[in-house]
C-alpha positions as CSV (number, residue, x, y, z in Angstrom):
1,M,0.2,-0.2,0.0
2,I,2.6,2.6,0.9
3,P,4.5,2.4,-2.0
4,L,1.1,2.4,-4.6
5,A,0.4,6.3,-2.6
6,R,3.4,7.5,-3.0
7,K,2.8,5.9,-7.1
8,T,-0.6,7.2,-7.5
9,L,0.8,10.9,-6.3
10,I,3.2,10.1,-8.9
11,Y,0.8,9.2,-11.6
12,E,-2.1,11.2,-10.7
13,W,-0.4,14.8,-9.5
14,R,-3.0,16.9,-11.1
15,R,-5.8,15.6,-8.9
16,F,-3.1,16.2,-6.0
17,V,-2.2,19.4,-6.8
18,P,-5.1,21.8,-5.2
19,A,-4.5,20.1,-2.3
20,V,-0.5,20.8,-1.8
21,F,-1.8,24.5,-2.7
22,A,-4.7,24.9,-0.2
23,V,-2.0,22.8,2.5
24,G,1.1,25.6,1.1
25,F,-1.3,28.7,1.3
26,S,-1.9,28.0,4.3
27,G,1.7,27.4,5.3
28,L,2.1,30.9,4.1
29,L,-0.6,32.6,5.8
30,L,0.6,31.0,9.0
31,V,4.5,31.8,8.8
32,V,3.9,35.7,7.6
33,Q,1.9,36.3,10.8
34,A,3.9,35.0,13.0
35,A,7.0,36.8,11.0
36,L,4.6,39.9,11.9
37,V,3.3,38.9,15.4
38,L,7.9,38.6,15.3
39,G,8.9,41.9,13.9
40,I,5.8,44.0,14.9
41,F,6.3,43.1,18.6
42,G,9.5,42.2,19.4
43,S,10.2,46.3,18.2
44,A,9.0,47.1,21.9
45,A,11.3,45.5,23.2
46,V,14.0,47.3,19.9
47,Y,15.9,49.2,22.8
48,V,17.0,46.5,24.8
49,R,18.2,44.2,21.7
50,A,20.1,47.3,19.9
51,S,22.2,47.3,23.1
52,S,24.7,45.5,24.6
53,A,24.2,45.4,27.8
54,D,24.4,42.2,30.3
55,L,21.7,43.3,33.2
56,W,19.0,47.0,33.3
57,A,18.1,48.0,36.2
58,G,14.4,49.7,36.6
59,Y,11.4,50.7,39.1
60,P,10.0,47.6,40.2
61,G,7.5,46.4,38.2
62,T,8.1,47.8,34.9
63,Q,5.7,46.0,32.7
64,S,8.0,47.3,29.4
65,V,10.7,49.7,28.3
66,N,8.6,52.5,27.4
67,F,6.4,51.8,30.5
68,G,9.7,53.0,32.9
69,R,9.9,55.7,35.8
70,S,13.0,57.5,37.2
71,I,15.3,55.5,39.8
72,N,17.2,56.8,42.4
73,P,20.7,58.0,41.3
74,D,22.4,56.2,44.5
75,V,21.7,52.6,42.5
76,E,24.2,52.7,40.1
77,M,26.8,53.2,43.6
78,R,25.2,50.0,44.6
79,L,25.3,48.3,41.0
80,R,29.4,49.4,40.9
81,M,29.3,47.9,44.4
82,D,29.1,44.3,43.0
83,P,32.0,42.9,42.2
84,S,31.7,41.2,38.6
85,V,29.8,44.9,37.3
86,S,32.2,46.2,35.5
87,A,30.2,49.4,33.8
88,V,26.9,51.4,34.2
89,E,25.6,53.8,32.5
90,P,22.3,55.8,32.3
91,Y,19.1,55.9,29.9
92,L,16.6,58.8,29.9
93,W,13.1,58.6,29.1
94,V,11.4,60.9,27.5
95,D,7.8,61.2,25.7
96,G,7.4,64.1,24.0
97,D,5.7,66.2,21.1
98,W,7.7,66.7,17.7
99,R,6.9,69.3,15.9
100,S,8.4,70.6,11.8
101,A,8.4,73.1,10.0
102,K,6.6,71.6,7.2
103,A,4.0,73.5,6.3
104,G,1.0,71.6,7.4
105,A,2.6,69.1,9.5
106,G,0.5,68.0,13.3
107,G,2.1,67.1,16.2
108,V,4.0,63.8,16.7
109,S,4.5,61.9,19.4
110,V,7.8,60.6,20.0
111,Y,10.0,59.0,23.0
112,L,13.2,60.7,23.1
113,S,15.6,58.5,24.4
114,G,19.2,60.2,26.2
115,I,22.2,57.6,26.1
116,R,25.7,58.4,26.7
117,T,27.6,59.6,23.4
118,A,30.7,57.8,24.1
119,A,32.1,55.7,21.6
120,D,31.9,52.6,23.8
121,G,28.1,53.2,24.8
122,M,26.2,50.5,25.9
123,L,23.0,51.5,24.4
124,F,22.3,51.0,20.9
125,A,25.4,49.7,20.7
126,R,24.8,47.3,17.2
127,I,23.2,50.3,15.3
128,L,25.0,53.7,16.0
129,A,28.3,53.7,14.7
130,A,31.2,55.6,16.4
131,W,30.1,59.1,14.7
132,H,26.8,59.2,15.2
133,R,27.4,59.0,19.1
134,N,30.5,61.8,17.7
135,A,27.0,63.6,16.0
136,L,25.0,63.4,19.1
137,R,27.6,66.2,21.3
138,E,26.1,68.8,19.6
139,P,23.5,70.4,21.5
140,G,20.1,69.3,20.5
141,A,21.1,66.4,17.5
142,V,19.4,63.6,17.8
143,I,19.0,60.4,15.1
144,V,15.4,59.3,13.9
145,D,15.1,56.3,11.8
146,N,15.5,56.5,7.8
147,A,11.7,54.8,8.0
148,D,9.8,58.1,10.4
149,L,11.5,61.0,8.4
150,D,8.3,61.1,6.7
151,T,6.1,60.9,9.4
152,L,8.6,63.4,11.2
153,G,8.3,65.9,8.1
154,V,12.1,66.3,8.7
155,E,15.2,66.0,6.2
156,V,18.7,64.7,7.8
157,G,20.4,68.2,8.4
158,Q,16.4,70.0,9.2
159,S,15.9,71.4,12.0
160,A,12.7,70.4,14.2
161,W,10.8,70.9,17.9
162,I,10.9,68.5,20.2
163,N,8.6,69.7,23.5
164,N,9.4,72.9,22.5
165,Q,12.8,73.1,22.3
166,R,14.8,73.3,18.9
167,V,16.6,69.9,17.4
168,R,18.5,69.3,15.0
169,V,18.1,66.1,12.6
170,V,22.0,64.9,12.3
171,A,21.6,60.7,11.4
172,A,18.9,58.9,9.7
173,V,19.6,54.9,11.0
174,D,17.9,52.0,9.8
175,G,16.8,49.1,12.8
176,L,14.9,52.2,15.3
177,R,11.5,51.9,14.4
178,G,9.8,51.0,18.2
179,L,5.9,49.6,19.0
180,G,4.1,52.8,19.8
181,G,5.5,55.9,18.7
182,I,8.9,57.2,17.6
183,N,12.4,56.5,18.9
184,V,14.3,59.9,18.6
185,L,18.4,59.5,20.4
186,S,19.7,62.0,21.6
187,S,22.5,62.8,24.4
188,L,21.5,62.9,27.8
189,D,22.3,66.5,28.1
190,T,19.9,67.1,25.5
191,A,17.5,64.3,26.8
192,R,17.7,66.3,30.4
193,E,17.2,69.7,28.8
194,I,13.8,68.7,27.0
195,G,12.7,66.7,29.3
196,G,13.5,69.1,32.6
197,N,15.0,67.5,34.1
198,D,17.2,67.5,36.7
199,P,20.7,65.4,36.5
200,A,20.4,64.9,40.3
201,S,16.6,63.3,40.2
202,G,18.1,60.4,38.4
203,S,17.6,58.4,34.8
204,T,14.6,56.1,34.3
205,Y,17.5,53.1,34.0
206,L,20.6,52.5,34.3
207,V,22.3,50.2,32.1
208,A,25.2,47.4,33.2
209,R,27.9,45.4,31.6
210,T,29.2,42.4,33.5
211,S,32.7,40.5,33.5
212,E,30.8,37.2,34.6
213,N,27.4,35.1,33.8
214,A,24.9,38.0,33.8
215,E,21.9,35.7,35.3
216,A,23.8,35.1,38.6
217,T,25.0,39.1,38.9
218,Q,21.2,39.5,39.1
219,A,20.3,37.1,41.3
220,R,23.2,38.5,43.8
221,L,21.8,42.1,42.9
222,T,17.8,41.2,43.7
223,Q,18.8,39.3,46.6
224,S,20.6,41.9,48.2
225,H,19.2,44.7,50.5
226,H,18.4,47.7,48.7
227,V,17.8,49.5,52.1
228,G,19.3,53.2,50.9
229,F,19.0,53.0,47.6
230,G,15.7,53.1,46.7
231,P,13.1,51.0,44.7
232,F,14.5,49.2,42.3
233,E,14.9,46.2,39.9
234,V,17.0,44.1,38.2
235,W,16.6,42.5,35.2
236,T,18.7,40.8,32.6
237,A,18.9,41.5,28.9
238,E,16.7,38.8,27.7
239,Q,14.4,39.2,30.9
240,F,13.6,42.8,29.7
241,A,13.1,41.8,26.5
242,R,11.4,39.2,26.4
243,R,8.9,41.1,29.2
244,S,8.0,44.2,27.2
245,Q,7.1,41.6,23.9
246,L,5.2,39.9,26.3
247,Y,3.6,43.0,28.0
248,W,2.4,44.0,24.2
249,M,1.9,40.2,22.7
250,F,-0.9,39.1,25.8
251,D,-1.3,42.3,28.2
252,T,-2.9,44.9,25.1
253,G,-5.3,42.8,23.6
254,A,-3.6,43.0,20.4
255,G,-1.9,39.7,20.3
256,V,-4.4,37.7,21.7
257,A,-6.3,38.8,18.1
258,V,-3.2,38.0,16.1
259,L,-3.1,34.4,18.0
260,F,-6.7,34.3,17.4
261,M,-6.5,34.6,13.6
262,A,-3.9,32.1,13.6
263,I,-6.2,29.7,15.1
264,V,-8.5,30.7,12.1
265,V,-5.4,30.2,9.5
266,C,-5.1,26.8,10.8
267,M,-9.4,25.6,10.8
268,V,-9.7,27.2,7.4
269,G,-6.3,25.5,5.8
270,T,-7.6,22.3,7.2
271,V,-11.1,22.8,6.1
272,V,-10.3,23.6,2.9
273,T,-7.0,21.0,1.8
274,S,-9.5,18.4,4.0
275,Q,-12.3,19.0,0.9
276,S,-9.4,18.3,-1.4
277,L,-8.6,15.1,-0.3
278,M,-11.9,14.0,0.2
279,G,-13.0,15.6,-3.7
280,V,-9.5,12.9,-4.4
281,V,-10.3,10.2,-2.5
282,A,-14.0,10.8,-3.8
283,G,-12.9,10.8,-7.2
284,T,-11.0,7.8,-7.0
285,A,-14.0,5.6,-5.1
286,K,-13.8,2.8,-8.0
287,E,-9.9,2.3,-7.0
288,Y,-10.8,1.7,-3.8
289,A,-13.2,-0.5,-4.3
290,V,-11.6,-2.5,-6.8
291,L,-8.5,-2.7,-4.6
292,N,-10.9,-3.8,-1.4
293,A,-12.9,-5.8,-4.0
294,L,-9.4,-7.3,-4.0
295,G,-8.5,-8.1,-0.2
296,A,-7.5,-4.7,1.0
297,S,-9.4,-3.8,4.1
298,R,-10.4,-0.7,5.0
299,G,-7.4,-0.1,7.7
300,A,-5.1,-0.5,4.4
301,L,-6.5,1.9,2.7
302,A,-7.0,4.6,5.6
303,R,-2.7,4.1,5.4
304,L,-3.0,5.1,1.9
305,V,-5.0,7.8,2.6
306,I,-2.7,9.4,5.4
307,E,0.2,8.6,3.4
308,Q,-0.7,10.4,0.8
309,A,-2.0,13.2,3.4
310,C,1.5,13.3,4.5
311,W,3.5,13.8,1.4
312,I,0.6,16.7,0.3
313,G,1.8,17.8,4.1
314,G,5.4,17.6,3.3
315,L,4.9,19.1,-0.8
316,G,3.2,22.1,0.9
317,L,5.8,22.6,3.5
318,V,8.4,22.7,0.9
319,L,6.2,25.6,-1.6
320,A,5.3,26.9,1.7
321,S,9.1,27.4,3.3
322,V,10.1,29.0,-0.7
323,A,6.9,31.4,-0.5
324,S,8.0,32.3,2.4
325,A,11.2,33.1,1.9
326,V,10.7,34.7,-1.2
327,L,7.9,37.2,0.2
328,L,9.4,37.7,3.8
329,G,12.7,39.3,1.8
330,V,10.3,41.5,0.0
331,A,9.1,43.0,3.5
332,V,12.5,43.1,5.3
333,A,13.3,44.9,1.5
334,Y,10.1,47.6,2.0
335,G,11.0,47.6,6.0
336,V,8.3,46.2,7.2
337,P,8.6,44.8,11.1
338,V,8.7,41.0,9.6
339,A,11.0,38.1,12.0
340,M,12.0,34.7,12.5
341,N,13.5,32.3,14.4
342,A,14.1,28.8,14.5
343,P,11.6,27.3,17.3
344,V,8.8,29.5,15.9
345,A,9.9,28.2,12.1
346,G,10.2,24.4,13.7
347,G,6.0,25.8,15.4
348,C,4.8,26.7,12.1
349,A,6.2,23.5,10.2
350,V,4.6,21.2,12.8
351,L,1.1,23.1,12.9
352,I,1.5,22.6,8.6
353,G,2.2,18.8,9.3
354,L,-0.7,18.8,11.6
355,V,-3.1,20.3,9.1
356,A,-2.5,17.8,7.0
357,L,-2.9,15.5,8.8
358,L,-6.2,16.3,10.1
359,S,-6.8,16.4,7.0
360,G,-5.9,13.0,5.5
361,V,-8.5,11.6,8.8
362,F,-11.1,14.0,7.7
363,A,-11.0,12.6,4.1
364,I,-11.1,9.4,5.0
365,R,-14.7,8.9,5.6
366,A,-14.7,9.6,1.4
367,L,-12.9,5.7,1.7
368,L,-17.4,4.7,3.0
369,R,-18.2,4.8,-0.6
370,A,-15.4,2.9,-1.8
371,D,-18.4,-0.2,-2.1
372,P,-16.9,-3.1,-4.0
373,A,-20.7,-3.0,-5.0
374,L,-19.9,0.1,-7.0
375,L,-18.2,-2.0,-9.7
376,L,-21.8,-3.6,-10.3
377,R,-23.9,0.1,-10.9
C-alpha cells in the first residue's frame, strides 16, 4: 500500500495539486503572520535588543521599556559595588511632542532616548556607529529612523522642535522603529534639557556590563538588601526584552487577537485541504472499491490516504517555505517589521504537518463510499 500511495501521487499528480497548494498557502499565511507578530511585537524591545548591556535596572514592576519611571541615582553606586559589574551608564526616557517646520504638519508623539555618547556606550550599540555618537554631542542633535523621516516631516540636517525645544536631525539609521511611537535618540544632556530633568533626579534606567554570567549577577543583586538606595529591580537583557514583548502580546489584547487569527488560519487550512483530499478520494472511489474487492482492508486503505496526506503536507511545506522566504525577503527590503527564529519556524512546520494529517483523517470518511458494490453499477 505504501508504494501505491507514492505511485498514485506521481501518476495522478494533477488530482493532488489543489491539496498541495491549499497546504502551501495555509503555511504561507501562518509563517507570514508569525513573522509579523515577531517583528511588530519584537520592536517593543528594540531598546534592549539593539543595546549590548547585560543588565537593566529600573523601577520595580515595570511592564515594558516605555513604561519606565525614574529611579534613585544612588542605584548606580549599588550596581558598581558588585564585583562583576564592569560598567554602568544611565538611560533617560522622555515622552515628547515633535513638531516640524513643514507647512501643515501636526504634532507627532515621539519617545526620546537620552544616551551616553562615548564611543564604548552600551545603549543602541548595535545600531549606532562611532560617528553617530560623536554627532550627538552637538547640543540639540538627534538621530531618527530612516523610515520615520516622512512622518516627522524632516530631512537629515533640518531642524524641528520637541516639547518646544529646537533639535536638529544629524543622522538617520535603520532598525530604530518601535511600537507605540517614533524613537528619537539624543545625548543625555539634550534629553534632560528637553524633558526638564535635573541630573540629580536620576535616570529612567541604568544599564550595566558584567564580567561574569548575567543571571548570576542579577540573582545576587536581587537577593541583596536595597535599603538606602530606593526601590529598583534588576533584569537581564533577555528577561527585560521578553517581559516587554509579552506585555504587548498578551496584556494589550493586540497579541491575543493575532493568535486568534492564527487559529482561524489553521482551521481554514484544515477545512480547505480536507475538502481537496476528500474530492480526490471520492474521485477514485471505484479504484478503492477494486482494491477492497481484491482483499485490501479498509484499514489499509485508510493508511494509504494518510500517507498521501503526509506527502501532500511535505510538498505543501516545501512550497510554503519557498514562498515565505521570498515574501519575507521582499518585506525586509521595504522596511516592513518582520522577524523569524528557529523555534517559531519549527512550530509553523509542525502546525502545517498537523493540518495535512487532520485533513487526511477527515478524508478517510470518503472511503466509506468505496464499496465493491459500486463496480456492479
